[in-house]
Tab-separated table of C-alpha atoms and ligand atoms in Angstrom:
chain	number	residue	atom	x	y	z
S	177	UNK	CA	47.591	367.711	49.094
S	178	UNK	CA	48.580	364.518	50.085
S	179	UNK	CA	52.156	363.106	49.182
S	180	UNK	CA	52.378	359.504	47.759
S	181	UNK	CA	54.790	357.248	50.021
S	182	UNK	CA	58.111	357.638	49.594
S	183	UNK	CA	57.341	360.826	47.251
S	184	UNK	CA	60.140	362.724	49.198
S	185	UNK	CA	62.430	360.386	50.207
S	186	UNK	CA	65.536	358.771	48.321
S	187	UNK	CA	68.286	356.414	49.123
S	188	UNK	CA	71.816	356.999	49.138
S	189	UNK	CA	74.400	354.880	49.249
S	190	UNK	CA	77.649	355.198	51.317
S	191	UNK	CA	79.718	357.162	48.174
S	192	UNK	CA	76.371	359.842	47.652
S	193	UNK	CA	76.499	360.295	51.660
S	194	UNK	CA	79.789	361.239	50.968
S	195	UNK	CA	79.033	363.617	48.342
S	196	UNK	CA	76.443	364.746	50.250
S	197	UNK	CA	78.841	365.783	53.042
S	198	UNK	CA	80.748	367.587	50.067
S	199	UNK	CA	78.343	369.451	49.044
S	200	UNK	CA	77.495	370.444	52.124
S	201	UNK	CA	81.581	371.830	52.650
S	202	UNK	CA	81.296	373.744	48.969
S	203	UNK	CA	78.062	375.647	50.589
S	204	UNK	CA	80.523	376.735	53.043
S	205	UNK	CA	79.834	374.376	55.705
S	206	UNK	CA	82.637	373.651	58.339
S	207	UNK	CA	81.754	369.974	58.933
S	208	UNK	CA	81.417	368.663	62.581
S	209	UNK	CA	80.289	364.793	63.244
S	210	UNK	CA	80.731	361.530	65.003
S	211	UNK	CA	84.460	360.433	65.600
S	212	UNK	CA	85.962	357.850	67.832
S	213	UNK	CA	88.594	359.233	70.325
S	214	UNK	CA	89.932	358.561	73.780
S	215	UNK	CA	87.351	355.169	73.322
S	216	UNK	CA	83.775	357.125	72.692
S	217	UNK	CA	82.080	358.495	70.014
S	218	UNK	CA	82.566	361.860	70.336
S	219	UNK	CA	81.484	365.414	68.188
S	220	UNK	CA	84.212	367.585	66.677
S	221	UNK	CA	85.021	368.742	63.393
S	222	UNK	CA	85.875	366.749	60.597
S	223	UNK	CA	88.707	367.208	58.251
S	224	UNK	CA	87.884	367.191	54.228
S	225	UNK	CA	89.679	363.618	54.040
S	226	UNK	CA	88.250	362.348	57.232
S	227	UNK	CA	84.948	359.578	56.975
S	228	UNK	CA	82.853	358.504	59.250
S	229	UNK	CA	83.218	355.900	61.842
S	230	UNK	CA	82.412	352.814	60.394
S	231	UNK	CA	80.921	349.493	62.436
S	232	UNK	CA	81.085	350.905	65.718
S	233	UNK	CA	78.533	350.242	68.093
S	234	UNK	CA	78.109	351.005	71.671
S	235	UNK	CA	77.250	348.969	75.251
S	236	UNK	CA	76.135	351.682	77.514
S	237	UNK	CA	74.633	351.062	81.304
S	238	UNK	CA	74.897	353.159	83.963
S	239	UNK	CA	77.889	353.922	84.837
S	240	UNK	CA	79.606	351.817	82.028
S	241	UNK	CA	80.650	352.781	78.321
S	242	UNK	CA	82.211	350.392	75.952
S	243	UNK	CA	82.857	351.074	72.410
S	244	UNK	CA	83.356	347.951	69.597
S	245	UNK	CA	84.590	348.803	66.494
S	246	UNK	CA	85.160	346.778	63.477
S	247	UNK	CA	82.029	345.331	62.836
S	248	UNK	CA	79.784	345.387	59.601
S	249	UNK	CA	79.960	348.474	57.420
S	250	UNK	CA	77.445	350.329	59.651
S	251	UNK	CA	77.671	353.926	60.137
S	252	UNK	CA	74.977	354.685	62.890
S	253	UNK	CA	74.912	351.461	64.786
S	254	UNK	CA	75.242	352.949	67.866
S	255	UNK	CA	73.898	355.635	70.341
S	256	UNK	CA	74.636	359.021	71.394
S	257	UNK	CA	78.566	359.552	73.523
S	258	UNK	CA	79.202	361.820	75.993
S	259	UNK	CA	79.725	364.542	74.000
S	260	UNK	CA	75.981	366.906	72.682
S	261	UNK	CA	76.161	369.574	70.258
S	262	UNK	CA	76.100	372.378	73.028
S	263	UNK	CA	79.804	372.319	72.820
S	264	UNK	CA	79.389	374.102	69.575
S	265	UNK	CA	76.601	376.145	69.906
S	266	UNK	CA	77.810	377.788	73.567
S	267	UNK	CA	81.306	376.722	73.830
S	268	UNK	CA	82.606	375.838	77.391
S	269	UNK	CA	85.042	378.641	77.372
S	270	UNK	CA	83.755	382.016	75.568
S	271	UNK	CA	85.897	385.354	76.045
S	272	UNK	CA	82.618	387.837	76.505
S	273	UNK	CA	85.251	390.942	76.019
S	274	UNK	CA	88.926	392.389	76.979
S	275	UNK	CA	89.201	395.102	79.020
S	276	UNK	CA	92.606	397.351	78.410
S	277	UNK	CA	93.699	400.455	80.173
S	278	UNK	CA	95.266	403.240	77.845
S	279	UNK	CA	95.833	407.633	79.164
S	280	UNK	CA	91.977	407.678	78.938
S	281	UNK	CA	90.874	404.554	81.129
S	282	UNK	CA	89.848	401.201	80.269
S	283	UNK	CA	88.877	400.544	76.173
S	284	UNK	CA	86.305	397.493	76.009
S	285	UNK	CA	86.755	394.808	73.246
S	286	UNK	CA	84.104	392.423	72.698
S	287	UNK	CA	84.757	388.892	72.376
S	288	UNK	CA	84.957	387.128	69.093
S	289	UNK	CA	81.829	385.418	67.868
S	290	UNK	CA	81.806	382.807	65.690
S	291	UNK	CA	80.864	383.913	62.826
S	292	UNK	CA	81.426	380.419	60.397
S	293	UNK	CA	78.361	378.278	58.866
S	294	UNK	CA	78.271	374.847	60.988
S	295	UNK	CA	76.929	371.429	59.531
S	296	UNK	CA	76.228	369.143	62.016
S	297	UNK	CA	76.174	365.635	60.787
S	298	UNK	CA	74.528	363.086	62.805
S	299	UNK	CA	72.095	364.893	65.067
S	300	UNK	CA	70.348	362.258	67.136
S	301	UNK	CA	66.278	362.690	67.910
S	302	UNK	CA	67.139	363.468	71.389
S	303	UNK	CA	69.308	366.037	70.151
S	304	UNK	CA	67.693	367.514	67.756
S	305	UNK	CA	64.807	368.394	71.328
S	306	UNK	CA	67.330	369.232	73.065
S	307	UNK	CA	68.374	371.900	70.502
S	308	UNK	CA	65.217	373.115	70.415
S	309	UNK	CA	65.550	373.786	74.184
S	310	UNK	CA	68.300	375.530	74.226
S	311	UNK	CA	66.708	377.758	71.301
S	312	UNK	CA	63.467	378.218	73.330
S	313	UNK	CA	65.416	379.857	75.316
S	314	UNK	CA	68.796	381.571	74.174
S	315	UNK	CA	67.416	382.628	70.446
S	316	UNK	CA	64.031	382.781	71.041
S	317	UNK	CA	63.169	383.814	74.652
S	318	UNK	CA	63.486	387.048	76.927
S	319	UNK	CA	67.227	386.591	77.841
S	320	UNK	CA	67.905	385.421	74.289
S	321	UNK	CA	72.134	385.268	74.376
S	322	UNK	CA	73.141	387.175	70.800
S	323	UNK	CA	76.474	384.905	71.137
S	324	UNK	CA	74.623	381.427	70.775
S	325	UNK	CA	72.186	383.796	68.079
S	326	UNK	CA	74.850	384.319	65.677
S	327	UNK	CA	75.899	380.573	66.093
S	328	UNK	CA	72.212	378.696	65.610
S	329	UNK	CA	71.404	380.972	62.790
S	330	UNK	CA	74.052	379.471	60.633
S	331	UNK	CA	73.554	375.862	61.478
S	332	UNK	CA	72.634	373.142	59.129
S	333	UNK	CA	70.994	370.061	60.849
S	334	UNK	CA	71.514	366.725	59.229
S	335	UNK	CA	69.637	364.132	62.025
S	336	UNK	CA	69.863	360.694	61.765
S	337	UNK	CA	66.967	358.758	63.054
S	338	UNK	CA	68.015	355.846	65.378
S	339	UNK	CA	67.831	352.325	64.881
S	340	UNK	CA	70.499	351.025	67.603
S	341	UNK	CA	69.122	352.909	71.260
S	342	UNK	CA	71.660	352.436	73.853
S	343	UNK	CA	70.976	350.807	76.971
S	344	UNK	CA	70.307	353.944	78.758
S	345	UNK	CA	68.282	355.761	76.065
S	346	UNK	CA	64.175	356.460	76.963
S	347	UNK	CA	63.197	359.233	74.324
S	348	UNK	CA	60.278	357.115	73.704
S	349	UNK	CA	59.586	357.794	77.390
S	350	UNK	CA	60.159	361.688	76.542
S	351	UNK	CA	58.363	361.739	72.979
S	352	UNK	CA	61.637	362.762	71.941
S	353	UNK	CA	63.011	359.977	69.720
S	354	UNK	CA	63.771	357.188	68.115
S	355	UNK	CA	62.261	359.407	64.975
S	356	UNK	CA	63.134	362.865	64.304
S	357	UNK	CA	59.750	364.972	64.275
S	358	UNK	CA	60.930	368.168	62.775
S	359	UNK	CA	64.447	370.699	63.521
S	360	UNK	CA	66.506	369.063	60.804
S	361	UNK	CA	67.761	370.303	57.362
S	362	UNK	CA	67.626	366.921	56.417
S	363	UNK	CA	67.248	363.148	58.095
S	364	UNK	CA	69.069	360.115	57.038
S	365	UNK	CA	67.957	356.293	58.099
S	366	UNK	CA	70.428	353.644	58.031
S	367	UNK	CA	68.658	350.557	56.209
S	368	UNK	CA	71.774	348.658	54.717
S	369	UNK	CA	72.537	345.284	54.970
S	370	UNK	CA	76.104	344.996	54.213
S	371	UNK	CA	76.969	347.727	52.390
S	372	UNK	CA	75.372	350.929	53.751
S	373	UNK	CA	72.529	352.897	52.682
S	374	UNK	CA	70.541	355.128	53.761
S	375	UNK	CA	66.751	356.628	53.452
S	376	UNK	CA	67.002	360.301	53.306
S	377	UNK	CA	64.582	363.335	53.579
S	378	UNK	CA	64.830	367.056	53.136
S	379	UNK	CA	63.443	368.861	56.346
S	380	UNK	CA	63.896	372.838	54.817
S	381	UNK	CA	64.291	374.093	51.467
S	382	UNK	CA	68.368	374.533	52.355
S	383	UNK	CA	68.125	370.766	52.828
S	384	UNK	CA	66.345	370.055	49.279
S	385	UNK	CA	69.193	372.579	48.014
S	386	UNK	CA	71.653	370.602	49.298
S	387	UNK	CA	70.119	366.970	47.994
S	388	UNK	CA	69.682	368.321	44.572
S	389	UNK	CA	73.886	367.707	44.620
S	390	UNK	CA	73.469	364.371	45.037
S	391	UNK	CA	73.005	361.934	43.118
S	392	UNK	CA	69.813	359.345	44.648
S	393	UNK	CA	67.010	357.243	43.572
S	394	UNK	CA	63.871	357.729	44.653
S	395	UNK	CA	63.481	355.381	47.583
S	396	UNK	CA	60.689	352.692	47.048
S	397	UNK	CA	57.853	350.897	49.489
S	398	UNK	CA	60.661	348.256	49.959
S	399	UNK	CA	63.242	350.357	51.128
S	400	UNK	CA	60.317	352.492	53.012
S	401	UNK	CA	58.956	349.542	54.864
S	402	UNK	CA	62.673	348.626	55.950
S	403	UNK	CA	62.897	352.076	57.609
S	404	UNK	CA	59.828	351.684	59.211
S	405	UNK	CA	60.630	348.627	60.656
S	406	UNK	CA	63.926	349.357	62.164
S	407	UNK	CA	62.107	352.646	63.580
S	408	UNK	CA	59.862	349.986	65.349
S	409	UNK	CA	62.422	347.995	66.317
S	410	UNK	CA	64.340	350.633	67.874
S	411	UNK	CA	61.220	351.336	69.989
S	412	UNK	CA	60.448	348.147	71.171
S	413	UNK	CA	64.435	348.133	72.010
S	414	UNK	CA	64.854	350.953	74.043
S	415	UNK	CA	66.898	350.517	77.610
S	416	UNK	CA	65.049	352.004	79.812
S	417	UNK	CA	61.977	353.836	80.062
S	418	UNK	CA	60.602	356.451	82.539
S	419	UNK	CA	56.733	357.120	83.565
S	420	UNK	CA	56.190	360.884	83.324
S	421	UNK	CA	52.705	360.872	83.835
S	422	UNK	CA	52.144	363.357	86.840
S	423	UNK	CA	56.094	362.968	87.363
S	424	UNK	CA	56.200	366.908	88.011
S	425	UNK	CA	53.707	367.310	90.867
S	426	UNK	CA	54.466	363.742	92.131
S	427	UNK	CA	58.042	365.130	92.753
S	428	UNK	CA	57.288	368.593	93.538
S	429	UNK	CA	55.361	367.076	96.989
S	430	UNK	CA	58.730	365.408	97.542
S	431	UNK	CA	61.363	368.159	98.757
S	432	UNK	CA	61.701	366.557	102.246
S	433	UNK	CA	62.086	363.041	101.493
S	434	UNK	CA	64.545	361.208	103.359
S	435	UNK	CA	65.657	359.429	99.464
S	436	UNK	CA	68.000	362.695	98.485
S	437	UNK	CA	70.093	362.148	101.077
S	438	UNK	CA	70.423	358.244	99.909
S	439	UNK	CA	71.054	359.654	96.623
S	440	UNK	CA	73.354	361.847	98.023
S	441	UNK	CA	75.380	358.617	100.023
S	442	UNK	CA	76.382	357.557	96.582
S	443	UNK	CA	76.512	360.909	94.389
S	444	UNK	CA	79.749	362.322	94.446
S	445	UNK	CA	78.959	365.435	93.271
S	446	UNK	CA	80.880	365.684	90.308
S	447	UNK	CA	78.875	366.978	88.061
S	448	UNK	CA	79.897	364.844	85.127
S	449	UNK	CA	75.521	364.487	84.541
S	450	UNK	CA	75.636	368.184	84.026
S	451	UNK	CA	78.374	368.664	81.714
S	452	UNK	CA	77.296	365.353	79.425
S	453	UNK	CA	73.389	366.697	79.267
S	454	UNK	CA	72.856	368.308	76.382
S	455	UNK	CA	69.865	370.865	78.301
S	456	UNK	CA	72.085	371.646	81.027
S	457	UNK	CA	73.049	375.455	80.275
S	458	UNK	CA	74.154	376.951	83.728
S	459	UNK	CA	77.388	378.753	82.916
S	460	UNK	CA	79.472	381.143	85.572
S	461	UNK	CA	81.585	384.345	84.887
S	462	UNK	CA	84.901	384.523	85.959
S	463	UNK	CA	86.872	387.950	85.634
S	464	UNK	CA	90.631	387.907	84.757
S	465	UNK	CA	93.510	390.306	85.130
S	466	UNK	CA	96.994	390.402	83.871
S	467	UNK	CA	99.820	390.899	86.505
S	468	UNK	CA	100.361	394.620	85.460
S	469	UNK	CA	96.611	395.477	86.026
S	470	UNK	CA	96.293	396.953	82.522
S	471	UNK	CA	94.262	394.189	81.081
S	472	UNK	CA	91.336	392.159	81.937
S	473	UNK	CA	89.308	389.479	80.457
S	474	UNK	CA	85.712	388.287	81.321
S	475	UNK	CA	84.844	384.497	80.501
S	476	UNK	CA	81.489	382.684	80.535
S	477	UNK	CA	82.000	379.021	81.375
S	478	UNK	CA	80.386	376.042	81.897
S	479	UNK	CA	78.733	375.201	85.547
S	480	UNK	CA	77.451	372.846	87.391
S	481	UNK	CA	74.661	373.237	89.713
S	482	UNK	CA	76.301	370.717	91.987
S	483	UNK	CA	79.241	371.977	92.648
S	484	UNK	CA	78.963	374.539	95.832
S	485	UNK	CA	80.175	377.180	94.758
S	486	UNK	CA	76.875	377.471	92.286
S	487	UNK	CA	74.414	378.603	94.783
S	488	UNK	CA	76.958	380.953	95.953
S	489	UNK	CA	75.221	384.258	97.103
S	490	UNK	CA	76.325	387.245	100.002
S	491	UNK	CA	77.123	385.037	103.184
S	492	UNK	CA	77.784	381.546	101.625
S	493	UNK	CA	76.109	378.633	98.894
S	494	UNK	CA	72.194	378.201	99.816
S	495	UNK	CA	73.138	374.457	98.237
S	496	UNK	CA	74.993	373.290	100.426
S	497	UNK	CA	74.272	369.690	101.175
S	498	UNK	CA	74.598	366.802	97.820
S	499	UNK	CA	71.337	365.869	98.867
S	500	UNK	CA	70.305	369.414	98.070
S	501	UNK	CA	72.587	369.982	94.893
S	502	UNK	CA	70.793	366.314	93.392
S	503	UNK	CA	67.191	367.430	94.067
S	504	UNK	CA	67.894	371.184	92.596
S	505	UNK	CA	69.068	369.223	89.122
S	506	UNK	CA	66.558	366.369	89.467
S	507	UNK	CA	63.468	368.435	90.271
S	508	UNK	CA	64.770	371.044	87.713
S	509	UNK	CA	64.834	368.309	84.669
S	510	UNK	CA	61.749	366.677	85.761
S	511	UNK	CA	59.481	369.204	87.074
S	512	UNK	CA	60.409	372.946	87.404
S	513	UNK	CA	61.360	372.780	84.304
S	514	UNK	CA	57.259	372.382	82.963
S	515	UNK	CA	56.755	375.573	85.249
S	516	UNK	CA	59.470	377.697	83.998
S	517	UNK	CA	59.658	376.447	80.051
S	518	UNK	CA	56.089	374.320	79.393
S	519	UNK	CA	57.565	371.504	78.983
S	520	UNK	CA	60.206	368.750	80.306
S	521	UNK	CA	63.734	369.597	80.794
S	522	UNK	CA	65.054	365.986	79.877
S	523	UNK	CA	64.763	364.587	76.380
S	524	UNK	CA	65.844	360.958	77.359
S	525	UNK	CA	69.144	360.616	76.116
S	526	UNK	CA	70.392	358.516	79.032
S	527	UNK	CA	73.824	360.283	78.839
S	528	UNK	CA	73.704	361.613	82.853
S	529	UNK	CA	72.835	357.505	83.518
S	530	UNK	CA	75.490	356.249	81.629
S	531	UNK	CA	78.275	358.731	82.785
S	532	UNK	CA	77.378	358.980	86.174
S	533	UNK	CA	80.807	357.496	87.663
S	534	UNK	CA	78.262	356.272	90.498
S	535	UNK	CA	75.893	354.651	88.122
S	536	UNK	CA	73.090	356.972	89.572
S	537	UNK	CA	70.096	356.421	87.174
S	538	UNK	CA	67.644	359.649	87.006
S	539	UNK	CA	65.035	356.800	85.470
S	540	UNK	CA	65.337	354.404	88.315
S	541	UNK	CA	65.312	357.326	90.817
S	542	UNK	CA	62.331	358.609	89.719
S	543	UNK	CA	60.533	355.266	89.896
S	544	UNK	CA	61.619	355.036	93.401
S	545	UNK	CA	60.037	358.188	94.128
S	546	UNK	CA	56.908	357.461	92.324
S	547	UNK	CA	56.945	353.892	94.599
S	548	UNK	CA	57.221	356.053	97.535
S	549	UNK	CA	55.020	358.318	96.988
S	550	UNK	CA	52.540	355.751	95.952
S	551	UNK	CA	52.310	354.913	99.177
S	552	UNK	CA	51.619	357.750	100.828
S	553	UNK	CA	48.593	359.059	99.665
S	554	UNK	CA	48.800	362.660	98.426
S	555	UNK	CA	47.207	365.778	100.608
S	556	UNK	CA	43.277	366.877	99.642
S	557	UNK	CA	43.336	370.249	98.000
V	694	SF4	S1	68.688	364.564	82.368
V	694	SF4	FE1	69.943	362.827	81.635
V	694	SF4	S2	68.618	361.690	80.206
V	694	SF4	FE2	67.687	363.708	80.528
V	694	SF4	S3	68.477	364.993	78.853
V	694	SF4	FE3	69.896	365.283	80.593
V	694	SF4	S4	71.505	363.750	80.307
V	694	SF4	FE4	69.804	363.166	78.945
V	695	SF4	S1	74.649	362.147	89.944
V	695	SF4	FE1	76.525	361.041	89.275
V	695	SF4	S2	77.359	362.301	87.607
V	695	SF4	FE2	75.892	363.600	88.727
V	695	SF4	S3	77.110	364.707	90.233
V	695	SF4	FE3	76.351	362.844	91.260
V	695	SF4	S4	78.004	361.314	90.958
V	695	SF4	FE4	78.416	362.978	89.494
């Protein structure tokens, strides 16, 4: 049956959103959310008597972040910081177990998983793909990771759709954003003028628990419309934009072109667009000992697939160039990725773009290739 407009959705204003974010504590929620440190917007958790980050809004470009704050009463005027919600759901340090020696040998501990309820407030459209990513393949596929399991389970997704794309952003490019399609509990958009409110929407009956706290009106075709046409806006706004129409195979036909090595000239290999891309999930193991030898630790980390040691096997790193390392994490985003997952490895957040200290943009690069390739006609089949 068909829902009238607006049947679903209510508005809150800035004290319900509050409550909201109560409620969603008393459920047993540890709250994590936008917060401004070290001059970004960053994820962490948030404190019972901490609010959120009011009139700040964001100039991004590529290698450039500025933050302004004290503006109008905004919440969400601004785009996603370097920070994604991987940071919670695989942690870039995780102790996978202790090994201690005792009269009978070495006695194996696991490693603590997190066992608390997470609410994540603020979940971006980009994000809320790139979640789904990471849950194609650590919860749902064949080397599902029973660490990130026990985390995702227990999460409670509250998105916000965006109405203030970033310079670098191009989920419309990626068919990832500026709305959120589905993977939230529930989805707030900003539509205040002055004071703020929001439209909100229940995603999962844990989100339609949760707004049954609150108190809301129903939200009518005025306030509806007003969503709507920020949602447009934001589309016709976005910063950049990136043709993926036959990107794969255009750049799978380009492993030997001379452009990775004048990518490589400027990329410094640091692999800041690794660690700030929230589908990047390449982690190394590092073993540990104590100086008597009775007790050892194993860690799963973080890595970088541009960093040399990465490619590492018997005999030396088969990555050895930049050139190499870029085209292994390009390729991989925009084109391996379809063969190995079925889809796109990039959801168009623009974060590796704006971070990149060398302003490298993977949106620019690709339309270089695409240029290049252009005009060379492709081999007959
Ligand atoms: S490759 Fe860049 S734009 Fe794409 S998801 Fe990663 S950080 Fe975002
Ligand atoms: S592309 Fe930019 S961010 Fe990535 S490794 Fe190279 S210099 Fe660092």
């Amino acid at each position: 049956m068909e829902t009238a407009p607006g049947a679903d959705r209510y508005v809150l204003d800035l004290t319900a959103l509050n409550r909201l974010i109560e409620a969603v504590r008393e459920a047993g929620y540890r709250v994590a959310g936008p917060k401004v440190r070290d001059g970004a917007l960053c994820y962490e958790e948030l404190d019972p008597d901490e609010t959120l980050p009011q009139g700040v809004r964001d100039e991004q470009g590529a290698g450039r972040y500025r933050l302004r704050t004290g503006g109008d009463a905004a919440l969400f005027s601004q785009a996603v910081g370097p920070h994604s919600w991987k940071r919670f759901l695989s942690p870039p340090e995780q102790r996978l177990f202790t090994a201690k020696k005792d009269d009978r040998g070495f006695r194996f501990e696991p490693g603590a998983i997190d066992d608390g309820k997470w609410a994540f407030i603020g979940v971006r459209p980009c994000d809320l793909a790139a979640i789904r990513l990471w849950d194609k393949v650590f919860q749902d596929g064949a080397w599902a990771d029973s660490a990130y399991r026990a985390i995702r389970e227990r999460v409670l997704v509250v998105a916000v759709q965006c109405t203030a794309p970033a310079g670098t952003c191009f989920c419309l490019s990626m068919g990832t954003g500026p709305r959120a399609g589905h993977g939230f509990d529930l989805a707030l958009t900003e539509i205040g003028n002055g004071a703020p409110r929001f439209l909100v929407e229940a995603g999962t009956p844990t989100g339609e628990e949760i707004l049954a706290l609150v108190p809301k009106v129903r939200a009518g075709p005025e306030e509806i419309a007003e969503g709507e046409r920020r949602l447009g806006q934001a589309e016709t706004s976005m910063g950049r934009s990136l043709d993926v129409d036959g990107l794969a195979e255009l750049l799978s036909r380009q492993v030997d072109s001379p452009r990775w090595e004048e990518i490589a000239v400027r990329c410094l290999a640091c692999g800041n667009c690794t660690m700030a891309c929230p589908t990047c999930f390449c982690t190394t193991v590092e073993d540990t000992s104590d100086l008597t030898g009775s007790t050892a630790e194993r860690w799963r980390r973080w890595d970088s697939c541009f960093t040399l040691g990465f490619s590492y096997i018997h005999g030396g790193s088969v990555r050895r160039t930049i050139s190499a390392r870029y085209r292994q994490w390009m390729t991989h985003k925009l084109a391996t990725w379809h063969a190995q997952f079925g889809e796109t490895g990039c959801v168009g957040c623009g974060r590796c773009i704006t971070w990149c200290p060398a302003g490298i943009d993977i949106t620019e690069e690709a339309r270089l290739f695409r240029q290049a390739a252009e005009a060379v006609p492709a081999p007959r089949s």
